[in-house]
Amino acid sequence: MSIAIPQLPKGTRDFYPEAQRIQNYIFDTWRKTAEEFAYEEYEGPMFEHLELYTGKSGEEIVSQLYNFVDKGDREIALRPEMTPTLARLVIQKARELKKPFKWFSMPRLFRYEKAQKGRLREFFQLNMDIIGTESIYAEADLMAAIATMLRKFGLKDGEFAIGVSSRKLLATYLDEIGAPNPAQVYPALDRRLKIGPEAFAKALADAGLTEDQVAKLDAFMSCKSIEEVAASVHSEAATAALDEIKDLFATLEAAGYGECVNLDLSIVRGLAYYTGIVFEVFDKGKSMRAIAGGGRYDSLTEKLGGDRIPGVGFGMGDVVLADLLREHNLLPSPKQSVDFYIASFTNDMKKVFEAAQIFRANGNTVSHPLSSMKMGKQLDQANYQGAKIVVYVDGDKATAGEFEYKDLRDGTMHVGNVEAIKAAL
């Protein structure tokens, strides 16, 4: 009887060493940038009580989750996003945490949805959040971090754009034109560019808007500059929301990120908890899903049962980011690379291990054979592992305290002590 070969679950990935090296490059760049901007790393459990997600998004969210009842008859869900966990952490220690504070995390997340390009059922996501301030400079800090991060990955300012909008501005305009049921309007606005003009008009009509209101709203969301928006709004609240965007753009311009941001009122973000600035990051042609997205959520902790604590943050998924970097040929080689390979003509494994420890002493990466093998096989292994230098522990041309070594980058042979060989790197 044959045994079925185990299969990878749909929408998940295996990370063989080559793939893991790419993944670590993404993680390292995320972490380095976040730490450069003085964000502190945090984590939480991979599963939470189901009510944490239904309390934020409603019962309809359950269809998008991996959820189950545990042995204690508790309803549990694998985390689909990190913001609810962050909100719970903040609520639990609200009085102890000195605000404002800046945190980041790189969680593994799970969503039960159709697997497709740029979207999997299991993925990693960088989350960066600032908690405890309503200042627009928190948004500026996050956007500066995003732009810096994408530059570190090798993207040029002309190859990506951070599109900025404002739920506060949109809410004031909806109030100006007398639109009923704003909560029903937001989901339609979020799909505006995906569903076409006719379907968009019908969705707004279903939300209770008249033809005149639909036309006004469509024209408003088509504005491409702050000047155009200013000519379309008349209330003090709308002007204040627009001034906030002006201040944000002026701050980023002064910091050298002016080319990275633009006004894009088509960005709404479907989640109901956003209260102010919202933003998404695209490659310039918008040919892919958003690279990152986020916004201000000043009422989330209150909605989940805590005090009102303002917050703003974003998420950046690893799947779309890796696809984008691959398109631009910006991913590093997935091949292994080590500094030294320790070889022996006589297969003296004691000398091999002794030399390996000497060369590892200052943090160099070192490999060597694990069994007796001919020198040709050892060199094959050294080349396969991407060794830069092969050190021979028993070469007959070396004197006491020295080793023969071969620089595999140019094929030259040398003799030197440990310090000279390390300097040759």
Coordinates of C-alpha atoms in Angstrom, one line a residue:
M1 CA 0.0 0.0 0.0
S2 CA 1.5 3.3 -1.1
I3 CA 1.6 6.3 1.3
A4 CA 0.4 9.6 -0.1
I5 CA 3.1 12.2 -0.4
P6 CA 2.4 15.1 2.0
Q7 CA 1.2 18.3 0.2
L8 CA 1.7 21.9 1.1
P9 CA -1.5 23.5 2.3
K10 CA -3.1 25.9 -0.2
G11 CA -2.0 29.5 0.1
T12 CA 1.1 28.8 2.2
R13 CA 4.8 28.6 1.4
D14 CA 7.9 26.6 2.2
F15 CA 11.1 28.4 2.8
Y16 CA 14.0 26.4 1.7
P17 CA 17.3 28.0 2.5
E18 CA 17.5 30.0 -0.7
A19 CA 14.0 31.4 -0.1
Q20 CA 14.7 32.0 3.5
R21 CA 17.8 34.1 2.6
I22 CA 15.5 36.4 0.6
Q23 CA 13.0 36.5 3.4
N24 CA 15.7 37.4 5.9
Y25 CA 16.9 40.2 3.7
I26 CA 13.4 41.7 3.8
F27 CA 13.1 41.2 7.5
D28 CA 16.5 42.7 8.2
T29 CA 15.7 45.8 6.1
W30 CA 12.4 46.2 7.8
R31 CA 13.9 45.9 11.3
K32 CA 16.9 48.1 10.6
T33 CA 14.8 50.9 9.3
A34 CA 12.3 50.7 12.1
E35 CA 15.1 50.8 14.7
E36 CA 16.7 53.7 12.9
F37 CA 13.5 55.6 13.4
A38 CA 13.5 54.6 17.1
Y39 CA 10.6 52.1 17.0
E40 CA 10.6 49.3 19.6
E41 CA 9.8 45.8 18.6
Y42 CA 6.9 43.9 20.2
E43 CA 5.0 40.6 19.6
G44 CA 1.8 38.9 20.6
P45 CA 0.2 35.4 20.3
M46 CA -0.5 33.9 17.0
F47 CA -4.1 33.3 18.1
E48 CA -6.6 35.5 20.0
H49 CA -10.1 35.3 21.3
L50 CA -12.5 35.6 18.3
E51 CA -14.3 38.5 19.9
L52 CA -11.2 40.7 19.5
Y53 CA -11.8 40.6 15.8
T54 CA -15.6 40.6 15.7
G55 CA -15.6 43.5 18.2
K56 CA -13.5 45.6 15.8
S57 CA -14.9 44.5 12.4
G58 CA -18.3 42.8 13.1
E59 CA -19.5 39.2 12.7
E60 CA -18.9 39.3 8.9
I61 CA -15.1 39.1 9.5
V62 CA -15.5 35.5 10.6
S63 CA -15.7 34.2 7.0
Q64 CA -12.2 35.6 6.5
L65 CA -10.6 33.9 9.5
Y66 CA -9.1 30.6 10.5
N67 CA -11.2 30.1 13.7
F68 CA -11.9 27.2 15.9
V69 CA -13.3 26.2 19.4
D70 CA -10.5 25.0 21.7
K71 CA -10.6 22.2 24.3
G72 CA -11.8 24.8 26.9
D73 CA -14.8 25.6 24.6
R74 CA -13.4 29.0 23.8
E75 CA -13.8 30.6 20.4
I76 CA -10.3 31.3 19.0
A77 CA -9.0 32.7 15.8
L78 CA -5.5 32.8 14.2
R79 CA -4.6 36.4 13.9
P80 CA -5.5 38.0 10.5
E81 CA -3.9 41.3 11.3
M82 CA -1.8 42.9 14.2
T83 CA -3.7 46.1 15.0
P84 CA -6.3 44.4 17.3
T85 CA -3.5 42.7 19.3
L86 CA -1.7 46.0 19.5
A87 CA -4.9 47.7 20.8
R88 CA -5.4 44.9 23.4
L89 CA -1.8 45.4 24.6
V90 CA -2.3 49.1 24.9
I91 CA -5.6 48.7 26.7
Q92 CA -4.1 46.3 29.2
K93 CA -1.3 48.7 30.2
A94 CA -2.8 52.0 29.2
R95 CA -1.7 53.8 32.4
E96 CA 1.8 52.3 32.6
L97 CA 2.9 53.1 29.0
K98 CA 4.5 56.5 28.6
K99 CA 3.0 58.1 25.5
P100 CA 3.5 58.7 22.8
F101 CA 5.4 55.6 21.9
K102 CA 6.5 54.0 18.6
W103 CA 6.3 50.2 18.2
F104 CA 6.9 47.8 15.3
S105 CA 6.3 44.1 14.8
M106 CA 6.8 41.5 12.0
P107 CA 4.0 38.9 12.7
R108 CA 3.0 35.8 10.7
L109 CA -0.7 36.3 9.8
F110 CA -3.5 34.1 8.5
R111 CA -6.5 34.9 6.4
Y112 CA -8.9 32.4 4.9
E113 CA -9.4 33.9 1.4
K114 CA -8.7 33.0 -2.2
A115 CA -5.0 32.6 -2.8
Q116 CA -3.8 34.7 -5.7
K117 CA -0.9 36.8 -6.9
G118 CA 0.2 39.1 -4.1
R119 CA -2.2 37.5 -1.6
L120 CA -1.7 34.3 0.3
R121 CA -3.5 32.6 3.3
E122 CA -0.3 32.8 5.4
F123 CA 2.0 35.7 5.2
F124 CA 4.3 38.1 7.1
Q125 CA 3.6 41.8 7.5
L126 CA 5.6 44.7 8.9
N127 CA 3.5 46.8 11.3
M128 CA 4.7 50.2 12.5
D129 CA 2.5 52.3 14.8
I130 CA 2.6 55.4 16.9
I131 CA 0.3 55.5 19.9
G132 CA -0.7 58.4 22.1
T133 CA -0.7 61.5 19.9
E134 CA -3.1 63.1 17.5
S135 CA -0.3 65.2 15.9
I136 CA 0.0 65.0 12.1
Y137 CA 3.8 64.6 12.6
A138 CA 3.2 61.0 13.6
E139 CA 1.9 60.4 10.1
A140 CA 4.9 62.3 8.8
D141 CA 7.2 60.0 10.8
L142 CA 5.6 56.8 9.5
M143 CA 5.7 58.0 5.8
A144 CA 9.3 59.1 6.2
A145 CA 10.1 55.6 7.5
I146 CA 8.2 53.9 4.5
A147 CA 10.1 56.0 2.0
T148 CA 13.4 55.4 3.7
M149 CA 12.7 51.7 3.7
L150 CA 11.8 51.5 0.0
R151 CA 14.9 53.4 -0.8
K152 CA 17.0 50.9 1.2
F153 CA 15.4 48.2 -0.9
G154 CA 16.7 50.0 -4.0
L155 CA 13.6 51.6 -5.3
K156 CA 13.9 55.2 -6.6
D157 CA 11.5 58.0 -5.6
G158 CA 10.0 57.9 -9.1
E159 CA 9.2 54.2 -8.8
F160 CA 6.8 54.3 -5.9
A161 CA 4.2 56.8 -4.5
I162 CA 2.6 57.2 -1.1
G163 CA -1.0 58.3 -1.9
V164 CA -2.6 60.3 0.9
S165 CA -6.2 61.0 1.7
S166 CA -8.3 61.9 4.7
R167 CA -11.4 60.2 6.2
K168 CA -11.9 63.4 8.2
L169 CA -12.0 65.4 5.0
L170 CA -14.2 63.0 3.2
A171 CA -16.6 62.9 6.2
T172 CA -16.9 66.7 6.2
Y173 CA -17.6 66.7 2.5
L174 CA -20.3 64.0 2.8
D175 CA -21.9 66.2 5.5
E176 CA -21.7 69.2 3.2
I177 CA -23.6 67.5 0.4
G178 CA -26.1 66.0 2.8
A179 CA -25.2 62.4 2.2
P180 CA -27.0 59.9 4.4
N181 CA -25.5 56.8 6.0
P182 CA -21.7 57.6 5.6
A183 CA -20.8 54.2 7.0
Q184 CA -22.5 52.6 4.0
V185 CA -20.8 55.0 1.6
Y186 CA -17.2 54.3 2.6
P187 CA -17.1 50.6 1.3
A188 CA -18.4 51.8 -2.1
L189 CA -15.8 54.6 -2.2
D190 CA -13.1 52.1 -1.4
R191 CA -14.1 50.1 -4.5
R192 CA -14.6 53.1 -6.8
L193 CA -11.6 52.5 -9.1
K194 CA -12.2 48.7 -9.2
I195 CA -15.8 48.4 -10.1
G196 CA -16.4 51.0 -12.9
P197 CA -18.5 54.2 -13.0
E198 CA -21.9 52.4 -13.4
A199 CA -21.4 50.0 -10.6
F200 CA -20.0 52.8 -8.5
A201 CA -23.1 55.0 -9.1
K202 CA -25.4 52.1 -8.3
A203 CA -23.5 51.3 -5.0
L204 CA -23.9 54.9 -3.9
A205 CA -27.6 55.0 -5.0
D206 CA -28.1 51.9 -2.9
A207 CA -26.5 53.8 0.0
G208 CA -29.2 56.5 -0.4
L209 CA -27.4 59.1 -2.5
T210 CA -29.2 61.1 -5.2
E211 CA -27.8 61.4 -8.7
D212 CA -26.7 65.0 -7.9
Q213 CA -24.9 63.8 -4.8
V214 CA -23.2 61.0 -6.7
A215 CA -21.9 63.4 -9.4
K216 CA -20.6 65.8 -6.7
L217 CA -18.9 63.0 -4.8
D218 CA -17.3 61.5 -7.9
A219 CA -16.0 65.0 -9.0
F220 CA -14.6 65.6 -5.5
M221 CA -12.8 62.3 -5.4
S222 CA -11.3 63.0 -8.8
C223 CA -9.5 66.1 -7.5
K224 CA -5.7 65.8 -8.0
S225 CA -4.4 68.8 -6.0
I226 CA -5.0 70.5 -2.7
E227 CA -6.0 73.7 -4.7
E228 CA -8.8 71.7 -6.5
V229 CA -10.0 70.3 -3.2
A230 CA -10.0 73.8 -1.6
A231 CA -12.2 75.1 -4.3
S232 CA -14.7 72.2 -3.7
V233 CA -15.2 72.5 0.1
H234 CA -16.7 75.3 2.1
S235 CA -17.0 74.3 5.8
E236 CA -14.5 75.1 8.5
A237 CA -14.2 71.4 9.4
A238 CA -13.2 70.6 5.8
T239 CA -10.7 73.5 5.6
A240 CA -9.1 72.3 8.9
A241 CA -8.8 68.7 7.5
L242 CA -7.2 70.1 4.3
D243 CA -4.8 72.2 6.3
E244 CA -3.7 69.0 8.1
I245 CA -2.8 67.5 4.7
K246 CA -0.9 70.7 3.7
D247 CA 1.1 70.6 6.9
L248 CA 1.9 66.9 6.4
F249 CA 3.1 67.5 2.8
A250 CA 5.2 70.6 3.9
T251 CA 6.9 68.6 6.6
L252 CA 7.8 65.7 4.3
E253 CA 9.0 68.2 1.7
A254 CA 11.3 69.8 4.2
A255 CA 12.7 66.3 5.2
G256 CA 13.5 65.4 1.6
Y257 CA 10.5 63.1 0.9
G258 CA 8.4 65.6 -1.2
E259 CA 8.7 63.5 -4.3
C260 CA 7.4 60.4 -2.5
V261 CA 3.9 61.6 -1.5
N262 CA 0.9 62.9 -3.4
L263 CA -2.8 63.6 -2.8
D264 CA -5.0 60.7 -3.8
L265 CA -8.6 61.0 -2.6
S266 CA -9.5 57.6 -4.2
I267 CA -7.8 56.0 -1.2
V268 CA -10.5 55.4 1.4
R269 CA -9.4 52.2 3.2
G270 CA -12.5 50.0 3.8
L271 CA -12.0 49.4 7.5
A272 CA -14.5 51.4 9.6
Y273 CA -12.1 52.3 12.4
Y274 CA -10.1 54.8 10.4
T275 CA -10.7 58.4 11.6
G276 CA -8.2 60.7 9.9
I277 CA -5.4 60.5 7.4
V278 CA -5.4 57.3 5.4
F279 CA -2.6 56.3 2.9
E280 CA -1.5 53.5 0.6
V281 CA 1.8 52.9 -1.2
F282 CA 1.9 51.8 -4.8
D283 CA 4.5 51.2 -7.5
K284 CA 4.2 54.2 -9.7
G285 CA 1.9 52.6 -12.3
K286 CA -0.4 51.0 -9.7
S287 CA 0.1 47.8 -11.6
M288 CA 0.1 45.7 -8.4
R289 CA -1.8 45.6 -5.2
A290 CA -0.8 48.2 -2.6
I291 CA 2.6 47.6 -1.2
A292 CA 1.5 49.1 2.2
G293 CA -1.5 50.8 3.7
G294 CA -2.7 52.4 6.9
G295 CA -4.0 55.4 8.6
R296 CA -5.2 57.0 11.8
Y297 CA -7.5 55.1 14.2
D298 CA -8.1 57.3 17.2
S299 CA -11.2 55.4 18.4
L300 CA -10.1 51.7 18.2
T301 CA -9.1 51.2 21.8
E302 CA -12.4 52.8 22.9
K303 CA -14.3 50.5 20.5
L304 CA -12.7 47.5 22.1
G305 CA -13.6 48.5 25.6
G306 CA -10.7 50.7 26.7
D307 CA -10.1 54.4 27.0
R308 CA -9.8 56.5 23.9
I309 CA -6.2 56.5 22.9
P310 CA -5.2 58.0 19.6
G311 CA -3.1 55.9 17.2
V312 CA -1.8 55.7 13.6
G313 CA 0.0 53.0 11.8
F314 CA 0.5 50.9 8.7
G315 CA 1.1 47.4 7.5
M316 CA 3.4 46.2 4.7
G317 CA 3.1 42.6 3.5
D318 CA 6.1 40.5 2.4
V319 CA 4.4 38.9 -0.6
V320 CA 3.6 42.0 -2.7
L321 CA 6.9 43.6 -1.6
A322 CA 9.0 40.6 -2.8
D323 CA 7.1 40.5 -6.1
L324 CA 7.8 44.2 -6.6
L325 CA 11.5 43.9 -5.8
R326 CA 11.7 40.9 -8.1
E327 CA 10.2 42.9 -10.9
H328 CA 12.8 45.5 -10.4
N329 CA 15.7 43.0 -10.1
L330 CA 16.4 44.3 -6.6
L331 CA 16.4 41.0 -4.6
P332 CA 19.9 39.7 -3.5
S333 CA 21.3 36.4 -4.7
P334 CA 19.6 33.5 -2.9
K335 CA 22.8 31.5 -2.9
Q336 CA 24.7 30.8 0.3
S337 CA 27.9 32.7 1.0
V338 CA 30.6 32.0 3.6
D339 CA 33.9 33.7 4.4
F340 CA 36.1 30.7 4.8
Y341 CA 36.2 27.0 3.9
I342 CA 38.7 25.0 6.0
A343 CA 40.2 22.1 3.9
S344 CA 42.7 19.3 4.6
F345 CA 44.8 17.3 2.2
T346 CA 45.2 14.5 4.8
N347 CA 41.6 14.7 6.2
D348 CA 42.9 15.6 9.7
M349 CA 39.6 16.5 11.1
K350 CA 41.0 17.7 14.5
K351 CA 43.1 20.3 12.7
V352 CA 40.1 21.3 10.6
F353 CA 37.9 21.9 13.7
E354 CA 40.7 23.7 15.5
A355 CA 41.3 26.0 12.6
A356 CA 37.5 26.6 12.1
Q357 CA 37.2 27.9 15.6
I358 CA 40.1 30.2 15.1
F359 CA 38.6 31.8 12.0
R360 CA 35.1 32.0 13.7
A361 CA 36.5 33.9 16.7
N362 CA 35.8 37.3 15.2
G363 CA 32.4 36.5 13.8
N364 CA 33.4 35.2 10.3
T365 CA 31.3 32.5 8.7
V366 CA 33.2 29.2 8.3
S367 CA 32.4 25.9 6.8
H368 CA 34.4 22.6 6.4
P369 CA 34.0 18.9 5.5
L370 CA 32.2 16.7 8.0
S371 CA 33.8 13.4 6.8
S372 CA 36.9 12.3 4.9
M373 CA 36.9 13.3 1.2
K374 CA 39.2 14.0 -1.6
M375 CA 40.4 17.6 -2.1
G376 CA 38.5 17.9 -5.3
K377 CA 35.2 17.1 -3.4
Q378 CA 36.2 19.6 -0.7
L379 CA 36.7 22.4 -3.3
D380 CA 33.4 21.5 -4.9
Q381 CA 31.7 21.9 -1.6
A382 CA 33.5 25.2 -1.0
N383 CA 32.4 26.6 -4.3
Y384 CA 28.8 25.3 -3.8
Q385 CA 28.6 27.1 -0.4
G386 CA 29.9 30.4 -1.9
A387 CA 33.2 30.4 0.1
K388 CA 35.4 33.4 -0.6
I389 CA 38.7 31.8 0.7
V390 CA 39.8 28.2 1.2
V391 CA 42.3 27.7 4.0
Y392 CA 44.4 24.5 3.9
V393 CA 45.3 23.3 7.4
D394 CA 48.2 21.1 6.2
G395 CA 49.7 22.7 3.2
D396 CA 53.4 22.0 2.8
K397 CA 54.4 25.5 1.9
A398 CA 53.2 27.1 5.1
T399 CA 55.5 27.6 8.1
A400 CA 54.4 27.5 11.8
G401 CA 51.6 29.9 12.5
E402 CA 50.7 30.2 8.9
F403 CA 48.3 28.6 6.4
E404 CA 48.2 28.2 2.6
Y405 CA 45.0 29.7 1.3
K406 CA 43.3 30.1 -2.0
D407 CA 41.2 33.1 -2.9
L408 CA 38.3 31.6 -4.9
R409 CA 37.3 35.0 -6.2
D410 CA 40.4 35.3 -8.4
G411 CA 42.0 31.8 -8.1
T412 CA 45.2 33.0 -6.6
M413 CA 47.3 31.1 -4.0
H414 CA 48.9 32.7 -0.9
V415 CA 50.6 32.0 2.4
G416 CA 49.8 34.0 5.5
N417 CA 48.9 34.0 9.2
V418 CA 45.3 34.3 10.5
E419 CA 45.3 38.1 10.6
A420 CA 46.6 38.3 7.0
I421 CA 44.1 35.8 5.7
K422 CA 41.2 37.7 7.4
A423 CA 42.5 40.9 6.0
A424 CA 42.3 39.4 2.5
L425 CA 38.5 39.3 2.8

